[in-house]
Short mmCIF file of N, CA and C in Angstrom, two decimals:
data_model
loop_
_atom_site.label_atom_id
_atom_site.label_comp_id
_atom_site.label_asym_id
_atom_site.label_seq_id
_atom_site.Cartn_x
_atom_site.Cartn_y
_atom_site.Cartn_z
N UNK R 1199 75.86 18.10 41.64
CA UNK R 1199 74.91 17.62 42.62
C UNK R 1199 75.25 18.16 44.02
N UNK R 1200 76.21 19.57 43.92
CA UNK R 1200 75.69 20.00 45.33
C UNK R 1200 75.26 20.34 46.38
N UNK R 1201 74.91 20.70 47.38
CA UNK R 1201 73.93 21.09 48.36
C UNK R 1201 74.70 21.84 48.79
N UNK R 1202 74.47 23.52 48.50
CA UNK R 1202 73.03 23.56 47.76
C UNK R 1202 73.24 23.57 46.25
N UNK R 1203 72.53 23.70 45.76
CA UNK R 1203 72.82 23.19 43.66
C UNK R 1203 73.20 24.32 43.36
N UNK R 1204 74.22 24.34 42.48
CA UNK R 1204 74.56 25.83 42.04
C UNK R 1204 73.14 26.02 40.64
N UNK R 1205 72.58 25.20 40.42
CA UNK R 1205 71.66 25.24 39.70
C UNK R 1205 70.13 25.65 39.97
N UNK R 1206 69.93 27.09 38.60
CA UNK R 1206 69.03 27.67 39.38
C UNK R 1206 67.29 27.19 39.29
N UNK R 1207 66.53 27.42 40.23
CA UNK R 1207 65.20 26.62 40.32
C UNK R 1207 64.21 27.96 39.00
N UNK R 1208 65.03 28.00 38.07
CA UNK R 1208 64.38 29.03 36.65
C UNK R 1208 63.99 28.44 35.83
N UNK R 1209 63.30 28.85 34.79
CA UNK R 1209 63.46 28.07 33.52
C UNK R 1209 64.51 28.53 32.39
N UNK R 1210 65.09 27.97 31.72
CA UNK R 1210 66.10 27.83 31.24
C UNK R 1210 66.47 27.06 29.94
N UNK R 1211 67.76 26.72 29.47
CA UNK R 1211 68.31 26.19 29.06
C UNK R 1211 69.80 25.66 29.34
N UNK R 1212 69.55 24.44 28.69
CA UNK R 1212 70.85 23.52 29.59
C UNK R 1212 71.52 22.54 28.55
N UNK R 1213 73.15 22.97 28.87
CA UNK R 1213 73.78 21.72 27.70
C UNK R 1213 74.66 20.94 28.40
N UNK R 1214 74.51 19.53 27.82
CA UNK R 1214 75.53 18.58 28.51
C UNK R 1214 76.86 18.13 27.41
N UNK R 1215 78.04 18.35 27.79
CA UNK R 1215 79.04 17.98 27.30
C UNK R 1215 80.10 16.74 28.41
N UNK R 1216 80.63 15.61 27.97
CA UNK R 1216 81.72 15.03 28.97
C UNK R 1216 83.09 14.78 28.48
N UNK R 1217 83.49 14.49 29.96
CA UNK R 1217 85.33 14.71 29.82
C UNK R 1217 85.48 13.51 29.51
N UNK R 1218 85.05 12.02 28.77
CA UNK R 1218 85.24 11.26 28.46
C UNK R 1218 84.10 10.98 27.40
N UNK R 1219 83.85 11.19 26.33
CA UNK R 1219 82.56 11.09 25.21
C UNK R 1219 82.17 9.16 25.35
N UNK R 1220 80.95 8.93 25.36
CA UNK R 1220 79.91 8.81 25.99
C UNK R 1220 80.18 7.04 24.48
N UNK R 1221 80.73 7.73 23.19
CA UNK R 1221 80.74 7.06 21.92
C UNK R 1221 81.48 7.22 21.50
N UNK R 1222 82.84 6.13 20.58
CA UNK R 1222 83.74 6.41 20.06
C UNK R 1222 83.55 7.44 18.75
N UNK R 1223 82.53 7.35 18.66
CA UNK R 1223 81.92 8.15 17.50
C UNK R 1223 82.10 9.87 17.89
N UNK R 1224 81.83 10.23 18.87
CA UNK R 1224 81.59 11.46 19.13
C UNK R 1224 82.76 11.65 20.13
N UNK R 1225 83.01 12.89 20.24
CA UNK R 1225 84.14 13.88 20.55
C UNK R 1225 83.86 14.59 21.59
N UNK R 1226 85.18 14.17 22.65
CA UNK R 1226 85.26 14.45 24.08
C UNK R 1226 85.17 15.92 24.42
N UNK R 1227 84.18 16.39 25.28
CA UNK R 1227 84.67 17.68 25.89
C UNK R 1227 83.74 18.73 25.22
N UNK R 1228 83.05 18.13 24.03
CA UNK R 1228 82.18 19.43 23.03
C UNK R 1228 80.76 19.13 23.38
N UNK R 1229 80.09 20.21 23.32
CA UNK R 1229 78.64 20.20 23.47
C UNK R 1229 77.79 18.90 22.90
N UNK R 1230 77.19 18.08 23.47
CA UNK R 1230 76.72 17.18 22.78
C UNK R 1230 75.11 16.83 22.86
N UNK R 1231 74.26 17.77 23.67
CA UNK R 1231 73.12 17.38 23.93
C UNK R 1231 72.49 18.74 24.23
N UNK R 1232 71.21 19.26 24.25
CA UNK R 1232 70.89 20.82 24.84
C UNK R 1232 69.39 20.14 25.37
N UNK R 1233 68.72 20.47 26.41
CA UNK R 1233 67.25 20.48 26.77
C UNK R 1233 66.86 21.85 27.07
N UNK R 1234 65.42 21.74 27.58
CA UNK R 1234 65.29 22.96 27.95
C UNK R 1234 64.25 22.61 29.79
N UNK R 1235 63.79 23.28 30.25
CA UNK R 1235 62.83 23.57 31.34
C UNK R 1235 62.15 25.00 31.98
N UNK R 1236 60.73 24.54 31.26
CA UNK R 1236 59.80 23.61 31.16
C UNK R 1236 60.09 23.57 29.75
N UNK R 1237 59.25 22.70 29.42
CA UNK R 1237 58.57 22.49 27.80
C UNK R 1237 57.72 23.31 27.84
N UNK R 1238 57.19 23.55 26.50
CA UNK R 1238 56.07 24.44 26.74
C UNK R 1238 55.08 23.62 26.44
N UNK R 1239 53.79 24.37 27.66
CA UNK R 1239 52.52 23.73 28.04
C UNK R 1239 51.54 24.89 27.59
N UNK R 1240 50.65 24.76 26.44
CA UNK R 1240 49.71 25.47 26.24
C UNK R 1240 48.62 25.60 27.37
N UNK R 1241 48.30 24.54 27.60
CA UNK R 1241 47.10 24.91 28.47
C UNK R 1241 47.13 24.07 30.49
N UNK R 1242 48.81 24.00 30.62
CA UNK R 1242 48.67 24.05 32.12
C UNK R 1242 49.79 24.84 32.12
N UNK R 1243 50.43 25.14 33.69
CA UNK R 1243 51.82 25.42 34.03
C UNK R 1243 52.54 24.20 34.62
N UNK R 1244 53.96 24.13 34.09
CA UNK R 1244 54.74 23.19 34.47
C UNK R 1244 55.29 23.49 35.64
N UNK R 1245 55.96 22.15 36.67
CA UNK R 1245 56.38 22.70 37.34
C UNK R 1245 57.94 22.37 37.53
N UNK R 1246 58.02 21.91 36.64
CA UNK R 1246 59.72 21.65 36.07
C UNK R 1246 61.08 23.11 36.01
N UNK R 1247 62.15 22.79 36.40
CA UNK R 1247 63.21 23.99 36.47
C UNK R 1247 64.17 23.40 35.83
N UNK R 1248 65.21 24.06 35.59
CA UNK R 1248 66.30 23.64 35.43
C UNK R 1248 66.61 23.00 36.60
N UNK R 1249 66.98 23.45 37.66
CA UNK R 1249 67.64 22.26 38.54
C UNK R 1249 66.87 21.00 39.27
N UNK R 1250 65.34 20.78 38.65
CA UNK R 1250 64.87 19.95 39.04
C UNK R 1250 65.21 18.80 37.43
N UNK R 1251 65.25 19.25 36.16
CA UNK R 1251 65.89 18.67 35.37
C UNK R 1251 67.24 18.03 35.37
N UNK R 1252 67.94 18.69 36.08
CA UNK R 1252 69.65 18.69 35.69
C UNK R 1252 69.55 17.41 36.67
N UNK R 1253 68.97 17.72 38.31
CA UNK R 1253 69.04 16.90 39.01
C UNK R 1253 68.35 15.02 38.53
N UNK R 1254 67.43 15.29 37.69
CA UNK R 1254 66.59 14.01 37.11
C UNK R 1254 67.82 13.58 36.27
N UNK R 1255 68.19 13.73 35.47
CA UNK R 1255 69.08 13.74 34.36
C UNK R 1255 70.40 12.97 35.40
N UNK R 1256 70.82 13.78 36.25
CA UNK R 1256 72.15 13.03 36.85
C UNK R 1256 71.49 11.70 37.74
N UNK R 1257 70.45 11.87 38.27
CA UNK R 1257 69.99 10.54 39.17
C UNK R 1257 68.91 10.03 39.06
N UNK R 1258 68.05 10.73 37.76
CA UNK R 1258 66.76 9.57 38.07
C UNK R 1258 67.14 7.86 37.25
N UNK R 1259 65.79 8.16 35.99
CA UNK R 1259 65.85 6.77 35.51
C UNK R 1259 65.94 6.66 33.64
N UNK R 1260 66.05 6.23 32.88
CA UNK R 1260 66.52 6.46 31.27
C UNK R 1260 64.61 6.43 31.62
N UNK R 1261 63.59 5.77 31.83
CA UNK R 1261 62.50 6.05 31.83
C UNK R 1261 61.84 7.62 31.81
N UNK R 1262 62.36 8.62 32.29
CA UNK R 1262 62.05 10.03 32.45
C UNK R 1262 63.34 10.91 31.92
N UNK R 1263 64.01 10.15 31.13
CA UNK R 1263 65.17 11.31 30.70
C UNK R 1263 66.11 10.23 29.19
N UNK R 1264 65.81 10.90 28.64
CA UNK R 1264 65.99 10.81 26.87
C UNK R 1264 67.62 10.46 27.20
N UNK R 1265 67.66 11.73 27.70
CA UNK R 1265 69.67 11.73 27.91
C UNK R 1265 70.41 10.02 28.46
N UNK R 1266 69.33 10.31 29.54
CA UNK R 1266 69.90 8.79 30.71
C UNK R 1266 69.66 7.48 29.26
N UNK R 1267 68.61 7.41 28.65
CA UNK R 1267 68.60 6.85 27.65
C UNK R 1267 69.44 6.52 26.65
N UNK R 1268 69.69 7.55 26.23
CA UNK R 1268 70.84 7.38 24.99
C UNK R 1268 72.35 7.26 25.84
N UNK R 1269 72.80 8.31 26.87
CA UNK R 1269 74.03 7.36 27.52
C UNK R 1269 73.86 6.01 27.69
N UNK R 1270 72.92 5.69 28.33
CA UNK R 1270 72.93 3.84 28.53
C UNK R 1270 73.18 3.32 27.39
N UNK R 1271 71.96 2.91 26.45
CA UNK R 1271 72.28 2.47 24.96
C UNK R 1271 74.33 2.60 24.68
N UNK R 1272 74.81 4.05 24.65
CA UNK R 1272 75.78 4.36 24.15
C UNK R 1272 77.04 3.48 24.88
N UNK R 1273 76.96 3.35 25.89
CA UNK R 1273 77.63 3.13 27.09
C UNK R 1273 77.49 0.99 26.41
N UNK R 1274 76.58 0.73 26.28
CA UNK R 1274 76.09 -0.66 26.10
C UNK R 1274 75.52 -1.29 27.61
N UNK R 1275 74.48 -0.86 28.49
CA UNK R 1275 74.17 -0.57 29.33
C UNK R 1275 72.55 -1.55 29.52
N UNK R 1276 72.26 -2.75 29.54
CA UNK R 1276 71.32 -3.75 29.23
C UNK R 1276 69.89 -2.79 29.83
N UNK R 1277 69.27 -2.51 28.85
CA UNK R 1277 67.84 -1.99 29.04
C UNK R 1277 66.65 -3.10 29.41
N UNK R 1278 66.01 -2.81 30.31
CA UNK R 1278 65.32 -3.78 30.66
C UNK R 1278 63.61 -3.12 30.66
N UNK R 1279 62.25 -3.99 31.09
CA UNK R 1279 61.39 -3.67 31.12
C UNK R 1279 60.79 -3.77 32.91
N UNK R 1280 60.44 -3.07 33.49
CA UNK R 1280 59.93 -3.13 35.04
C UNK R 1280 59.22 -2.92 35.03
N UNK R 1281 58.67 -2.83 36.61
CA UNK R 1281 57.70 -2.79 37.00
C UNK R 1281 56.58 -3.65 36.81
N UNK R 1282 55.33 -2.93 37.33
CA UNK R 1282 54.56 -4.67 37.13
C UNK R 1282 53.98 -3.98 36.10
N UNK R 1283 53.36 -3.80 35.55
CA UNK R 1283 53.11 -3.42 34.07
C UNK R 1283 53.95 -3.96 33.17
N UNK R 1284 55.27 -3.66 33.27
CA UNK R 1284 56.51 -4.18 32.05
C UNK R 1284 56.77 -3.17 31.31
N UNK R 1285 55.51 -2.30 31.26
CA UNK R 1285 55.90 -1.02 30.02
C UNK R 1285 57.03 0.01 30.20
N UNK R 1286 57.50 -0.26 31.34
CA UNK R 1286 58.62 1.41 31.48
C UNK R 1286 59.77 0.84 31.11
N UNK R 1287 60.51 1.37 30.95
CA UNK R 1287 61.98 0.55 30.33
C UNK R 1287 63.48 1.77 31.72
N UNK R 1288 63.96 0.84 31.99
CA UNK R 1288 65.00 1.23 32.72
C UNK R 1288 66.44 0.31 32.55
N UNK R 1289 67.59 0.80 33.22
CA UNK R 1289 68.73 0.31 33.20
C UNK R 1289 68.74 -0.73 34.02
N UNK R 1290 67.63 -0.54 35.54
CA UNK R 1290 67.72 -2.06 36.12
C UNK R 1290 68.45 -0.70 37.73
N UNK R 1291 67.99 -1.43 38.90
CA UNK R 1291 68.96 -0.88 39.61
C UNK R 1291 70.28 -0.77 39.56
N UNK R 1292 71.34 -1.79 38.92
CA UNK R 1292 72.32 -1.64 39.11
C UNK R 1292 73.05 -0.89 37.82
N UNK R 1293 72.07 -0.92 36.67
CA UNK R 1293 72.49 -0.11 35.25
C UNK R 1293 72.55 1.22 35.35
N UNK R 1294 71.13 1.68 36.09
CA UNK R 1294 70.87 2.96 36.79
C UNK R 1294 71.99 3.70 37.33
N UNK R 1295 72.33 3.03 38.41
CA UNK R 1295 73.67 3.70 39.76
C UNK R 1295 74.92 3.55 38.73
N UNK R 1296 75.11 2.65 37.93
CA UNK R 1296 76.73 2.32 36.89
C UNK R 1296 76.65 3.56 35.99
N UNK R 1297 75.53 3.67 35.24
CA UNK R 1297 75.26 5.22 34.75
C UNK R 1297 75.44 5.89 35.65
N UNK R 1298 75.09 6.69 36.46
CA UNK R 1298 74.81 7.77 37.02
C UNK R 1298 76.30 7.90 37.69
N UNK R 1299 77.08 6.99 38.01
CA UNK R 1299 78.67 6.86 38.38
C UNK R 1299 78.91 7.54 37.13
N UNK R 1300 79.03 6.50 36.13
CA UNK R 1300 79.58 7.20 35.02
C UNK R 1300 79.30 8.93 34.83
N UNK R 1301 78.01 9.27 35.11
CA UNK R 1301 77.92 10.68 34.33
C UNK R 1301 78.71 11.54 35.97
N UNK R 1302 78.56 11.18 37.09
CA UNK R 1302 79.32 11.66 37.83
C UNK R 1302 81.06 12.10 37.81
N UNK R 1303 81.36 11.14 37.02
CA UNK R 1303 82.88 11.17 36.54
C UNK R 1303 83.01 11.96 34.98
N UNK R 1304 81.57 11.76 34.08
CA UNK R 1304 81.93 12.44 33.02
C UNK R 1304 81.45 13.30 32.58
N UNK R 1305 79.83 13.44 33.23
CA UNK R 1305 79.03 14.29 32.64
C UNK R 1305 79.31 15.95 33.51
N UNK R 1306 79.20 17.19 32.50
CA UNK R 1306 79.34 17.88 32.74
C UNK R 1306 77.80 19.06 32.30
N UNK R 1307 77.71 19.90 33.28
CA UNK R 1307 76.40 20.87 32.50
C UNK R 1307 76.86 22.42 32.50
N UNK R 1308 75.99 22.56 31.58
CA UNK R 1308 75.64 24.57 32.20
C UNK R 1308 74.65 24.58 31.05
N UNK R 1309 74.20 26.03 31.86
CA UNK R 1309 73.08 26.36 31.95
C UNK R 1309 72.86 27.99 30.80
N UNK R 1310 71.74 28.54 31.09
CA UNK R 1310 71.46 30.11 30.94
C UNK R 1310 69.95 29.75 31.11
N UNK R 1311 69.72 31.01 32.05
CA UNK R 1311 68.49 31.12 32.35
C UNK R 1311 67.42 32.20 31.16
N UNK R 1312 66.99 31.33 31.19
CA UNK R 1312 65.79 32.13 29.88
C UNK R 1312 64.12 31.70 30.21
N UNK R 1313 63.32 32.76 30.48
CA UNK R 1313 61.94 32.74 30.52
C UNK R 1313 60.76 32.04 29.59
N UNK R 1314 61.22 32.01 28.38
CA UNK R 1314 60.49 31.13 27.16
C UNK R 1314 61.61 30.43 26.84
N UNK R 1315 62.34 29.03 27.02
CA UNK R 1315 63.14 28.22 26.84
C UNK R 1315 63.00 27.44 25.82
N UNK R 1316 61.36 27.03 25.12
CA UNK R 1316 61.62 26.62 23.84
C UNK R 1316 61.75 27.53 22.85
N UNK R 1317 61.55 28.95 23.19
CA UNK R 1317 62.33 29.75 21.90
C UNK R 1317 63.58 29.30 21.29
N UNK R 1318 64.51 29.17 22.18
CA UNK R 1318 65.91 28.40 21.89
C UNK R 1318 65.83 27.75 21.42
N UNK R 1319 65.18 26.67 21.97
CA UNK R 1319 65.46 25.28 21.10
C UNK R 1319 65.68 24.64 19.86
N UNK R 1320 64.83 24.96 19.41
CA UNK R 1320 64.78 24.44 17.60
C UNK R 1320 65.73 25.10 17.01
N UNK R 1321 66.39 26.76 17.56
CA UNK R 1321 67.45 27.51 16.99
C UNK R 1321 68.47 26.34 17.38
N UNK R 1322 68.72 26.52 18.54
CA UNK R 1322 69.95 25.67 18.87
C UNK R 1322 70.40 24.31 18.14
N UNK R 1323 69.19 23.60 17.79
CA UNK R 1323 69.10 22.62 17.76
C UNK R 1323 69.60 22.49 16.17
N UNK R 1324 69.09 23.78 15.21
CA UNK R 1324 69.20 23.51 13.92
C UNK R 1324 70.89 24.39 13.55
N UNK R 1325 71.20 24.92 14.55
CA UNK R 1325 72.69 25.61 13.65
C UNK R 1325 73.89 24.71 14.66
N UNK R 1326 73.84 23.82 15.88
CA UNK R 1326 74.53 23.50 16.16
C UNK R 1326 74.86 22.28 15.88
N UNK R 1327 76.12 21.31 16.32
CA UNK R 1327 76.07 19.77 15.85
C UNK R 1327 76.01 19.19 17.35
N UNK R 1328 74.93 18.68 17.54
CA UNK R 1328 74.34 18.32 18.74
C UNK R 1328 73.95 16.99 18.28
N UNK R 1329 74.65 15.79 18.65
CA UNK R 1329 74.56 14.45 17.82
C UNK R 1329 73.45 13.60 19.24
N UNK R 1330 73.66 14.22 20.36
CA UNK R 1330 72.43 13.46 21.04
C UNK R 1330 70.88 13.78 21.51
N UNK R 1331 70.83 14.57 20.64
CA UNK R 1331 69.66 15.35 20.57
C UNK R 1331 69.14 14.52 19.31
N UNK R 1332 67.65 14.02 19.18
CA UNK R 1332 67.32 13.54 18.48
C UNK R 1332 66.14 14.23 17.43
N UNK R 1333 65.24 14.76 18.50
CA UNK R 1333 63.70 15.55 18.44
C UNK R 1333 64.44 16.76 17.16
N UNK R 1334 63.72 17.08 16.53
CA UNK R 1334 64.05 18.37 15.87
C UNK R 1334 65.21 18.36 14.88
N UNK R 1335 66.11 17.11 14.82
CA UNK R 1335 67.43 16.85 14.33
C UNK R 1335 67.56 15.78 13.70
N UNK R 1336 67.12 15.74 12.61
CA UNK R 1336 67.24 14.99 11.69
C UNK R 1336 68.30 15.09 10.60
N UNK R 1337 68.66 16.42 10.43
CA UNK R 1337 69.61 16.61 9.94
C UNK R 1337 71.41 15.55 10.45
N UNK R 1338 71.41 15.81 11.60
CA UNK R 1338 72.71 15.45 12.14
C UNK R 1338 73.21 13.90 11.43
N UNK R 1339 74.03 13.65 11.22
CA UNK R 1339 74.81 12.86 10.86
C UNK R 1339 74.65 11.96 11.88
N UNK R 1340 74.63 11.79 13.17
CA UNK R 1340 74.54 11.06 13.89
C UNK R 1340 73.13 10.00 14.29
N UNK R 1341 72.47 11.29 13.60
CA UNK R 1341 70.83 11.17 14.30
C UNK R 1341 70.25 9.09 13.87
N UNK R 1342 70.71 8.97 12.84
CA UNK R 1342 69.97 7.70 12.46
C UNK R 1342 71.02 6.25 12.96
N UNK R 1343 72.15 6.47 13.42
CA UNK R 1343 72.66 5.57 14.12
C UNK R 1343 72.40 5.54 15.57
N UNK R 1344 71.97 6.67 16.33
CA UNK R 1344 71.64 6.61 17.67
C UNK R 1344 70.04 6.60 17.94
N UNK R 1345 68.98 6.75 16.60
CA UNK R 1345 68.05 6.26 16.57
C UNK R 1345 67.68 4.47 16.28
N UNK R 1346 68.71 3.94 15.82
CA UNK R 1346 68.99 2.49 15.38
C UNK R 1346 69.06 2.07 16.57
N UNK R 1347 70.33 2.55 17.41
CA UNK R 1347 70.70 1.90 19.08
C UNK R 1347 69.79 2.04 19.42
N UNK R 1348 69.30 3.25 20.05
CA UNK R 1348 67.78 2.91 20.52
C UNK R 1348 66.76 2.35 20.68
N UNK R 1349 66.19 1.89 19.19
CA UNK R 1349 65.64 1.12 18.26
C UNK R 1349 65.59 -0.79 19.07
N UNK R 1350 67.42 -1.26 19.00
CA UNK R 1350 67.94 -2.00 19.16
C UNK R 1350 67.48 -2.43 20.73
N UNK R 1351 67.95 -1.34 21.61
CA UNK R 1351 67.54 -1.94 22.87
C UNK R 1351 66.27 -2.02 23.21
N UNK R 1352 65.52 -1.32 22.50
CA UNK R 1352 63.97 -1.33 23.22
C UNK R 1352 64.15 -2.87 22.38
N UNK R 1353 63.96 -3.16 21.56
CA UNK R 1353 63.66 -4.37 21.05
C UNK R 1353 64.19 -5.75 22.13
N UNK R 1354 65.36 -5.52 22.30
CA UNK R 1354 65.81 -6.55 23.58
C UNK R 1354 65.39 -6.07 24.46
N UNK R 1355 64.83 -5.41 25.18
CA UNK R 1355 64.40 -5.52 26.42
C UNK R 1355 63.00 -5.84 26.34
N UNK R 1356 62.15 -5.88 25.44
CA UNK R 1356 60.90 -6.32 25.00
C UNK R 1356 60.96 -7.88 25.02
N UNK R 1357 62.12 -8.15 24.65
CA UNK R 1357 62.29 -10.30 24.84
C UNK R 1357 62.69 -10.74 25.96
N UNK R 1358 63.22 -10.00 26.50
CA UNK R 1358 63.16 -10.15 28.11
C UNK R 1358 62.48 -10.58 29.37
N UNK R 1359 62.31 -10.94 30.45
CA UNK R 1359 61.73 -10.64 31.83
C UNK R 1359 61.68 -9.22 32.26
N UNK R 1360 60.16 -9.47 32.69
CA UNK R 1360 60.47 -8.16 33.22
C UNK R 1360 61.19 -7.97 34.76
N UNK R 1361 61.93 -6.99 35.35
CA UNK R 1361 62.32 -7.34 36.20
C UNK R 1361 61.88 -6.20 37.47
N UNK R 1362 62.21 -6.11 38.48
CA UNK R 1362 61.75 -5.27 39.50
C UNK R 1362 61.88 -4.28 39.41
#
């Protein structure tokens, strides 16, 4: 998150690995997640980059980022429902900033810049062991216990208040 980002405003591909794993289950320090930016959009242009991703991912909300999602869940991180609607699901302000500490201390990225970025993907996705990647990976050993957690918190935060 520096200023200026060593991260470039391209489209790309991007993997997150941390110096403290996220689940006793999974193993410190190894690749554990890949996205890409943009997605591909048949019929608009995105205006998504890698470093407008990387940056969402380290500080937005588990509401706009799968990743922030499954760290929370992993972490045991109380998912809640906001806003006045109720429908978006977040960590809560203070779940939010406790994550985003955390991935500050653990989360690590890099990158490669590539022009069609979901070309990669589904490759990556199918020869590597990428246990927090869910989309495309059904295969993984991991995939149906971190679809369960998931599962789990949306369900409690659905019995909940909603909160601000």
């Amino acid at each position: 998150m520096l200023r200026p980002s060593p991260v470039p405003a391209a489209s790309g591909v991007y993997g997150w690995y941390f110096e403290k794993a996220p689940s006793a289950d999974l193993a410190a320090r190894n690749l554990l997640y890949v996205g890409i930016a943009p997605r591909y959009m048949a019929n608009r242009t995105s205006t998504q980059n890698l470093r407008k991703r990387v940056r969402y991912h380290y500080r937005g909300n588990a509401a706009g980022s799968t990743l922030r999602l499954t760290l929370g869940c992993l972490l045991g991180i109380e998912l809640r429902r906001v806003g006045r609607s109720g429908t978006r699901m977040t960590f809560g302000k203070a779940g939010e900033a406790a994550l985003s500490q955390w991935m500050a201390e653990n989360a690590r990225v890099c990158w490669i810049e590539h022009d069609e970025p979901w070309t990669l993907e589904s490759e990556l996705i199918s020869q590597l062991d990428l246990p927090l990647n869910l989309d495309q990976n059904r295969h993984n050993p991991f995939h149906s216990c971190l679809k369960e957690l998931r599962s789990q918190a949306r369900q409690r935060a659905r019995e909940l208040p909603v909160t601000a």
